[in-house]
Amino acid sequence: METSVTLEHGIQLTHAYPFNRRTEKVNLGESSGRVLATDLASKVDDPRFDNSAMDGWAARSSDCVTQGSTLSITGTSKAGGEAPPVVGPGEACRIMTGAPVPEGADAIVMVEDSEEVGNTVRILGPARPEYIRKRAENLRVGQEALEKGTHLGPAEISLAATMGHGEIEVVVRPKVAIISTGDELVPPGTELSAGEIHESNSFGVAALIERMGGQAIRYGIVHDTIDGLRAALDNAASECDAILTSGGVSMGEWDLVRHLMEEEGEISFWRVKIRPGGPPLFGTWKGTPLFGLPGNPVSSHVVFISLVAPWLSHCMEAHPENGPSLTDRVRVKLTEGIKGAPGKLCMRRIRIEAGEDGLVATTHTHQGSGNIHSMVAHNGLTLLPPDTDGKAGDIIDALWCR
Ligand code: AMP
Ligand code: MG
């Protein structure tokens, strides 16, 4: 077991314990938020044929040089309609957006720039070749436009549909168990007795798992007893690809996750040099990867974002840029001094906004690791290197949370 590892080293160590990645076919309509398991090539050219970007007239540009020239109307080209008649010299074909451009025409006159008179049309504006969307100008047949490991959002799903894929191969959503530990915890919606608080971590962490393309399974609250915890871990290990516990990993006498993992599990490392979120633990319980997240709500979120999310991405073989991600790395200018942490990467909550010449960062609430409101009042985390304070005016690395 290693103790007090850097975040980079901790991430490396987790890679030695991947879950078994499996893939499945799903209907495109059910693929939102999933991770694509294969490269996806287009089955069609996009556009499939030269078509008009405007409602108007398909004509020969040489016929439209003089304002007011009159062309005779040959017919209509409509999207999904019959093949339009050829446009000869002195002719124009009425055309709708998306409709095929008739043979002979090389430009479009917008309907706003024309006047129809009987079966002729007066051309009052320019004939524009750029209003013709050329066949395959966006995609060619066989072009791999979506890469393996891409997180499927609205635009990616639209593109897959455009390319002709009604079913796609995606990564099976890893089942991730969440076990919250602590005698003080009761579910929200329950009356609180003396000394009790609402359990919140399992809800936030479940949402983070789902955003990463995983399937969160909340196992509820386990009291601070070794037997109860062992039973919950056994249950989770038999049903899930990974286990996340919350609480019970620090130095206290009741920090039973750590005690039990020391006695009966296998610990790869304990403690990471980050603030907040110092005490996480990683290892396996009966072969199932286990992350022991700290109980403090901000810490559990920050450890998920910085340690668990990269592991999930790695195991799902997510694309480095287009895979599921909770943050974007950016450079921000500090508007105030922010204290770093001795020996630790410091991730203070900041609000990132557009400034005059780039992004600026401000702070708004108490930064305590117990204050989950600070994750809502802010939208980013500093990446202050160990032993480094940030001064007003400094430009630093930060994570912009999505
Ligand atoms: P622990 O790591 O168990 O010592 O917990 C650290 C702090 O986080 C304590 O104040 C706990 O009450 C709080 N805490 C632990 N687990 C949760 C949870 N699931 N939801 C909200 N707060 C928690
Ligand atoms: Mg506890």
Coordinates of C-alpha atoms and ligand atoms in Angstrom, one line a residue:
M1 CA 0.0 0.0 0.0
E2 CA 1.2 3.5 -0.9
T3 CA 0.3 6.5 1.2
S4 CA 0.0 10.2 0.3
V5 CA 0.4 9.9 -3.5
T6 CA 0.2 12.7 -6.0
L7 CA -3.0 12.9 -8.0
E8 CA -1.2 11.8 -11.2
H9 CA 0.4 8.8 -9.5
G10 CA -2.9 7.9 -7.9
I11 CA -4.6 8.0 -11.3
Q12 CA -1.9 5.7 -12.7
L13 CA -2.3 3.2 -9.9
T14 CA -6.1 3.0 -10.5
H15 CA -5.4 2.0 -14.1
A16 CA -4.1 -1.4 -12.9
Y17 CA -7.6 -2.3 -11.8
P18 CA -10.0 -1.7 -14.7
F19 CA -13.5 -3.2 -14.8
N20 CA -14.4 -5.6 -17.5
R21 CA -15.5 -3.3 -20.4
R22 CA -18.3 -4.8 -22.4
T23 CA -20.2 -3.4 -25.4
E24 CA -23.8 -3.7 -26.6
K25 CA -26.0 -2.6 -29.5
V26 CA -28.6 0.0 -28.8
N27 CA -31.1 1.9 -30.9
L28 CA -29.8 5.3 -31.7
G29 CA -32.8 6.9 -29.9
E30 CA -31.6 5.3 -26.7
S31 CA -28.0 6.3 -27.0
S32 CA -28.0 9.7 -25.3
G33 CA -25.2 10.0 -22.8
R34 CA -23.6 6.7 -23.8
V35 CA -20.0 6.1 -25.0
L36 CA -19.5 5.0 -28.5
A37 CA -17.6 1.6 -28.7
T38 CA -16.4 1.7 -32.3
D39 CA -15.4 4.3 -34.9
L40 CA -18.5 5.2 -37.0
A41 CA -18.2 5.7 -40.7
S42 CA -20.8 7.5 -42.8
K43 CA -23.0 5.2 -45.0
V44 CA -23.9 8.2 -47.2
D45 CA -22.5 11.4 -48.8
D46 CA -23.8 14.4 -46.9
P47 CA -25.4 16.2 -48.7
R48 CA -26.5 13.3 -50.8
F49 CA -26.9 15.5 -53.9
D50 CA -26.4 19.2 -54.8
N51 CA -29.3 21.0 -53.2
S52 CA -30.4 24.5 -52.5
A53 CA -29.7 26.3 -49.2
M54 CA -32.6 28.8 -49.9
D55 CA -36.1 29.0 -51.2
G56 CA -35.9 30.7 -54.6
W57 CA -34.9 30.1 -58.2
A58 CA -32.3 27.7 -59.7
A59 CA -30.8 29.4 -62.8
R60 CA -27.7 30.0 -64.8
S61 CA -25.6 32.8 -63.3
S62 CA -24.7 34.1 -66.7
D63 CA -28.5 34.8 -67.2
C64 CA -28.8 36.9 -64.1
V65 CA -26.0 39.4 -64.6
T66 CA -28.4 42.3 -65.5
Q67 CA -30.9 43.4 -62.9
G68 CA -34.4 42.8 -64.0
S69 CA -33.7 40.1 -66.6
T70 CA -36.7 37.9 -67.2
L71 CA -36.4 34.1 -67.2
S72 CA -39.1 31.6 -68.1
I73 CA -40.2 29.2 -65.4
T74 CA -39.5 25.5 -66.2
G75 CA -41.1 23.9 -63.2
T76 CA -40.5 23.2 -59.5
S77 CA -37.9 21.3 -57.5
K78 CA -39.1 20.3 -54.1
A79 CA -37.4 18.3 -51.4
G80 CA -38.4 14.7 -51.8
G81 CA -40.2 15.4 -55.1
E82 CA -39.6 14.2 -58.6
A83 CA -36.4 15.0 -60.5
P84 CA -36.7 18.6 -61.7
P85 CA -36.5 19.6 -65.4
V86 CA -33.2 20.7 -66.9
V87 CA -32.6 24.5 -66.7
G88 CA -31.5 25.8 -70.1
P89 CA -30.4 29.3 -71.1
G90 CA -33.0 31.9 -70.2
E91 CA -34.8 29.6 -67.8
A92 CA -35.3 29.2 -64.1
C93 CA -36.7 26.5 -61.9
R94 CA -38.6 27.2 -58.7
I95 CA -36.6 25.5 -55.9
M96 CA -37.2 24.9 -52.2
T97 CA -34.6 24.6 -49.4
G98 CA -33.0 21.1 -49.5
A99 CA -34.4 20.3 -53.0
P100 CA -32.1 19.0 -55.7
V101 CA -30.5 21.6 -58.0
P102 CA -31.7 20.9 -61.6
E103 CA -29.1 20.0 -64.2
G104 CA -27.9 23.1 -66.1
A105 CA -28.4 25.5 -63.1
D106 CA -25.3 26.8 -61.3
A107 CA -26.7 29.3 -58.9
I108 CA -29.7 30.2 -56.7
V109 CA -31.6 33.5 -56.6
M110 CA -33.4 34.0 -53.3
V111 CA -37.2 34.3 -53.6
E112 CA -36.8 37.8 -51.9
D113 CA -34.8 38.9 -54.8
S114 CA -37.3 38.0 -57.5
E115 CA -40.8 38.9 -58.8
E116 CA -43.0 36.3 -60.5
V117 CA -45.0 37.6 -63.5
G118 CA -47.2 34.9 -65.0
N119 CA -44.9 32.0 -66.1
T120 CA -41.8 34.2 -65.9
V121 CA -39.7 35.5 -63.1
R122 CA -37.8 38.9 -63.0
I123 CA -34.4 38.6 -61.3
L124 CA -33.8 41.5 -59.0
G125 CA -30.8 40.3 -57.0
P126 CA -27.7 38.3 -57.3
A127 CA -27.6 34.6 -58.4
R128 CA -25.3 33.0 -55.8
P129 CA -23.4 29.7 -56.5
E130 CA -22.6 29.5 -52.8
Y131 CA -26.4 28.9 -52.1
I132 CA -25.9 25.4 -53.7
R133 CA -24.9 22.9 -51.0
K134 CA -22.6 20.6 -53.0
R135 CA -22.8 16.8 -52.8
A136 CA -20.5 15.4 -50.0
E137 CA -19.2 18.8 -49.0
N138 CA -19.8 17.8 -45.3
L139 CA -19.1 14.1 -45.4
R140 CA -18.1 11.4 -47.8
V141 CA -19.3 7.8 -47.8
G142 CA -16.9 5.8 -45.6
Q143 CA -15.6 8.9 -43.8
E144 CA -15.2 8.1 -40.0
A145 CA -16.7 11.2 -38.5
L146 CA -17.3 9.8 -35.0
E147 CA -14.5 8.2 -33.1
K148 CA -14.6 5.3 -30.7
G149 CA -14.9 6.6 -27.2
T150 CA -17.0 9.6 -28.1
H151 CA -19.6 10.7 -25.5
L152 CA -22.9 10.8 -27.4
G153 CA -24.6 14.1 -27.0
P154 CA -27.3 15.8 -29.1
A155 CA -25.0 16.7 -32.0
E156 CA -23.2 13.4 -32.1
I157 CA -26.5 11.5 -32.2
S158 CA -27.8 13.7 -35.0
L159 CA -24.6 13.1 -36.9
A160 CA -24.9 9.3 -36.4
A161 CA -28.5 9.5 -37.8
T162 CA -27.3 11.6 -40.7
M163 CA -24.7 8.9 -41.5
G164 CA -27.4 6.3 -41.6
H165 CA -26.9 4.4 -38.3
G166 CA -30.1 3.3 -36.7
E167 CA -28.3 1.1 -34.2
I168 CA -24.9 1.6 -32.7
E169 CA -22.4 -0.2 -30.5
V170 CA -21.9 1.5 -27.2
V171 CA -20.0 0.6 -24.0
V172 CA -22.3 -1.1 -21.5
R173 CA -22.8 1.4 -18.7
P174 CA -20.6 0.3 -15.8
K175 CA -22.6 -0.4 -12.6
V176 CA -21.2 1.6 -9.8
A177 CA -22.4 1.0 -6.3
I178 CA -22.6 3.9 -3.8
I179 CA -22.5 3.1 -0.1
S180 CA -22.8 6.0 2.3
T181 CA -21.5 5.3 5.8
G182 CA -22.2 7.2 9.0
D183 CA -24.5 6.8 12.1
E184 CA -25.5 10.5 11.7
L185 CA -27.0 10.1 8.2
V186 CA -30.7 9.9 7.4
P187 CA -32.3 10.2 3.9
P188 CA -33.5 13.7 2.9
G189 CA -37.3 13.8 3.5
T190 CA -36.9 12.3 6.9
E191 CA -37.4 14.2 10.2
L192 CA -34.0 14.8 11.8
S193 CA -33.4 13.8 15.4
A194 CA -30.6 15.3 17.5
G195 CA -27.2 14.8 15.9
E196 CA -28.6 13.6 12.6
I197 CA -28.0 15.2 9.1
H198 CA -29.4 14.6 5.7
E199 CA -27.3 12.1 3.6
S200 CA -26.4 14.0 0.5
N201 CA -23.3 12.5 -1.1
S202 CA -24.9 9.4 -2.7
F203 CA -27.3 11.7 -4.6
G204 CA -24.5 14.0 -6.0
V205 CA -22.1 11.2 -6.7
A206 CA -24.9 9.2 -8.5
A207 CA -25.5 12.2 -10.7
L208 CA -21.7 12.4 -11.5
I209 CA -21.6 8.7 -12.4
E210 CA -24.6 9.0 -14.7
R211 CA -23.0 12.0 -16.4
M212 CA -19.9 9.9 -17.1
G213 CA -22.1 7.3 -18.9
G214 CA -22.2 4.9 -15.9
Q215 CA -25.1 3.4 -14.0
A216 CA -25.3 4.5 -10.4
I217 CA -26.8 2.0 -7.8
R218 CA -27.4 3.6 -4.4
Y219 CA -27.2 1.1 -1.7
G220 CA -28.4 3.5 1.0
I221 CA -26.9 4.3 4.3
V222 CA -24.8 1.9 6.3
H223 CA -24.3 2.5 10.0
D224 CA -20.8 2.5 11.5
T225 CA -20.5 -1.2 12.2
I226 CA -18.0 -3.6 10.7
D227 CA -20.6 -6.3 10.1
G228 CA -23.0 -4.0 8.4
L229 CA -20.3 -2.5 6.2
R230 CA -18.9 -5.9 5.3
A231 CA -22.3 -7.1 4.3
A232 CA -22.9 -4.0 2.2
L233 CA -19.6 -4.3 0.4
D234 CA -20.2 -8.1 -0.3
N235 CA -23.6 -7.3 -1.7
A236 CA -22.2 -4.5 -3.9
A237 CA -19.2 -6.5 -5.1
S238 CA -21.5 -9.3 -6.3
E239 CA -23.7 -7.0 -8.3
C240 CA -21.5 -4.1 -9.5
D241 CA -18.4 -3.3 -11.5
A242 CA -17.1 -0.9 -8.9
I243 CA -17.8 0.4 -5.4
L244 CA -17.7 3.9 -4.1
T245 CA -18.0 4.4 -0.4
S246 CA -18.5 7.7 1.2
G247 CA -17.2 8.6 4.6
G248 CA -15.1 6.6 7.1
V249 CA -11.7 6.9 5.5
S250 CA -9.9 9.4 7.7
M251 CA -8.0 8.9 10.9
G252 CA -11.0 8.6 13.3
E253 CA -11.8 5.6 15.4
W254 CA -15.1 5.2 13.5
D255 CA -13.5 5.4 10.1
L256 CA -14.4 1.8 9.4
V257 CA -14.1 1.7 5.6
R258 CA -10.4 2.2 6.1
H259 CA -10.2 -0.3 9.0
L260 CA -12.1 -3.0 7.1
M261 CA -10.2 -2.5 3.9
E262 CA -6.9 -2.8 5.8
E263 CA -8.1 -6.0 7.5
E264 CA -10.0 -7.8 4.7
G265 CA -9.7 -5.9 1.5
E266 CA -6.7 -4.8 -0.5
I267 CA -5.5 -1.2 -0.5
S268 CA -3.5 0.2 -3.4
F269 CA -3.2 3.6 -1.9
W270 CA -4.5 5.8 0.8
R271 CA -4.5 9.6 0.8
V272 CA -3.9 11.8 -2.2
K273 CA -2.0 15.1 -2.1
I274 CA -5.0 17.2 -2.9
R275 CA -7.1 19.8 -1.0
P276 CA -9.9 19.4 -0.5
G277 CA -10.3 15.6 -0.5
G278 CA -7.1 14.4 1.1
P279 CA -8.1 11.1 2.6
P280 CA -9.4 9.0 -0.3
L281 CA -8.5 5.3 -0.5
F282 CA -8.4 3.0 -3.5
G283 CA -8.1 -0.7 -3.7
T284 CA -10.3 -3.8 -4.2
W285 CA -12.9 -5.6 -2.2
K286 CA -13.0 -9.3 -3.2
G287 CA -11.6 -8.3 -6.6
T288 CA -14.0 -5.4 -7.2
P289 CA -12.3 -1.9 -7.5
L290 CA -13.3 0.3 -4.6
F291 CA -12.8 4.0 -4.1
G292 CA -13.3 5.2 -0.5
L293 CA -14.4 8.8 -1.0
P294 CA -14.2 11.2 1.9
G295 CA -17.4 12.0 3.7
N296 CA -17.2 15.8 3.5
P297 CA -19.6 16.6 0.6
V298 CA -17.2 18.9 -1.3
S299 CA -14.4 16.4 -0.9
S300 CA -16.5 13.6 -2.3
H301 CA -17.3 15.6 -5.3
V302 CA -13.8 16.8 -5.9
V303 CA -12.3 13.3 -5.5
F304 CA -14.9 12.0 -7.9
I305 CA -14.0 14.7 -10.5
S306 CA -10.3 14.3 -10.1
L307 CA -9.7 10.6 -9.4
V308 CA -12.8 8.5 -10.2
A309 CA -13.8 10.2 -13.5
P310 CA -10.4 9.7 -15.1
W311 CA -10.6 6.0 -14.0
L312 CA -14.0 5.6 -15.5
S313 CA -12.9 7.2 -18.8
H314 CA -9.9 5.0 -18.9
C315 CA -11.9 1.8 -18.3
M316 CA -14.5 2.8 -20.9
E317 CA -11.7 3.5 -23.4
A318 CA -13.2 7.0 -23.7
H319 CA -11.8 9.4 -26.3
P320 CA -9.3 11.8 -24.7
E321 CA -11.0 14.9 -26.0
N322 CA -14.5 13.8 -27.0
G323 CA -15.2 11.3 -24.2
P324 CA -17.4 12.0 -21.2
S325 CA -16.0 14.7 -19.1
L326 CA -17.0 16.7 -16.1
T327 CA -14.6 19.6 -16.6
D328 CA -12.7 21.6 -19.1
R329 CA -9.1 22.7 -18.4
V330 CA -8.8 26.5 -18.8
R331 CA -6.6 29.4 -17.9
V332 CA -8.1 32.0 -15.6
K333 CA -7.0 35.3 -14.2
L334 CA -7.4 35.6 -10.4
T335 CA -9.1 38.8 -9.2
E336 CA -8.1 38.2 -5.6
G337 CA -5.4 36.3 -3.7
I338 CA -6.2 32.5 -3.2
K339 CA -4.3 30.5 -0.7
G340 CA -2.7 27.3 -1.9
A341 CA -1.9 24.3 0.3
P342 CA 1.4 23.0 1.7
G343 CA 2.5 19.9 -0.2
K344 CA -0.9 19.6 -2.0
L345 CA -2.6 20.4 -5.3
C346 CA -5.1 23.0 -4.2
M347 CA -8.6 23.0 -5.7
R348 CA -10.4 26.0 -4.4
R349 CA -13.9 26.7 -5.6
I350 CA -14.0 29.6 -8.1
R351 CA -16.6 31.3 -10.3
I352 CA -15.2 31.5 -13.8
E353 CA -16.6 34.3 -16.0
A354 CA -15.6 36.1 -19.2
G355 CA -13.5 39.1 -18.5
E356 CA -12.2 41.9 -20.7
D357 CA -9.3 39.8 -22.0
G358 CA -10.0 36.2 -21.0
L359 CA -11.5 34.3 -18.2
V360 CA -11.5 35.7 -14.7
A361 CA -12.0 33.9 -11.4
T362 CA -13.8 35.1 -8.2
T363 CA -14.8 33.5 -5.0
H364 CA -18.1 33.9 -3.3
T365 CA -18.7 31.6 -0.3
H366 CA -16.9 29.9 2.5
Q367 CA -14.5 27.3 1.1
G368 CA -15.0 24.6 3.8
S369 CA -15.0 21.1 2.5
G370 CA -18.4 20.5 4.3
N371 CA -20.0 23.4 2.4
I372 CA -21.7 21.8 -0.7
H373 CA -23.3 25.2 -1.4
S374 CA -19.8 26.3 -2.5
M375 CA -20.0 23.8 -5.4
V376 CA -23.2 25.5 -6.5
A377 CA -22.1 29.1 -6.0
H378 CA -19.0 28.4 -8.0
N379 CA -18.4 26.7 -11.4
G380 CA -14.7 25.9 -11.3
L381 CA -11.8 24.6 -9.3
T382 CA -8.3 26.1 -9.1
L383 CA -5.3 23.9 -9.9
L384 CA -2.8 25.7 -7.7
P385 CA 0.3 23.5 -7.5
P386 CA 1.6 22.4 -4.1
D387 CA 3.0 25.2 -1.9
T388 CA 1.8 27.9 -4.3
D389 CA -0.5 30.8 -3.3
G390 CA -2.3 32.6 -6.1
K391 CA -2.0 36.4 -6.2
A392 CA -4.5 38.8 -7.7
G393 CA -3.6 39.2 -11.4
D394 CA -2.0 35.7 -11.6
I395 CA -3.1 33.6 -14.6
I396 CA -3.5 30.0 -13.4
D397 CA -4.8 26.6 -14.6
A398 CA -8.3 25.7 -13.5
L399 CA -11.0 23.2 -14.1
W400 CA -14.3 24.6 -15.5
C401 CA -17.0 22.3 -14.2
R402 CA -19.8 21.4 -16.7
Ligands
AMP1 P1 -16.3 11.0 7.7 O1 -15.4 11.0 6.5 O2 -17.2 9.8 7.8 O3 -15.6 11.4 9.0 O4 -17.3 12.3 7.4 C1 -16.8 13.6 7.3 C2 -17.9 14.6 7.3 O5 -18.8 14.4 6.3 C3 -18.8 14.5 8.6 O6 -19.2 15.8 8.9 C4 -20.0 13.7 8.1 O7 -21.1 13.9 8.8 C5 -20.1 14.1 6.7 N1 -20.7 13.1 5.8 C6 -20.2 11.8 5.7 N2 -20.9 11.1 4.8 C7 -21.9 12.0 4.4 C8 -22.9 11.9 3.4 N3 -23.2 10.7 2.8 N4 -23.7 13.0 3.2 C9 -23.5 14.1 3.8 N5 -22.5 14.3 4.7 C10 -21.7 13.3 5.0
MG2 MG -18.3 9.0 9.2

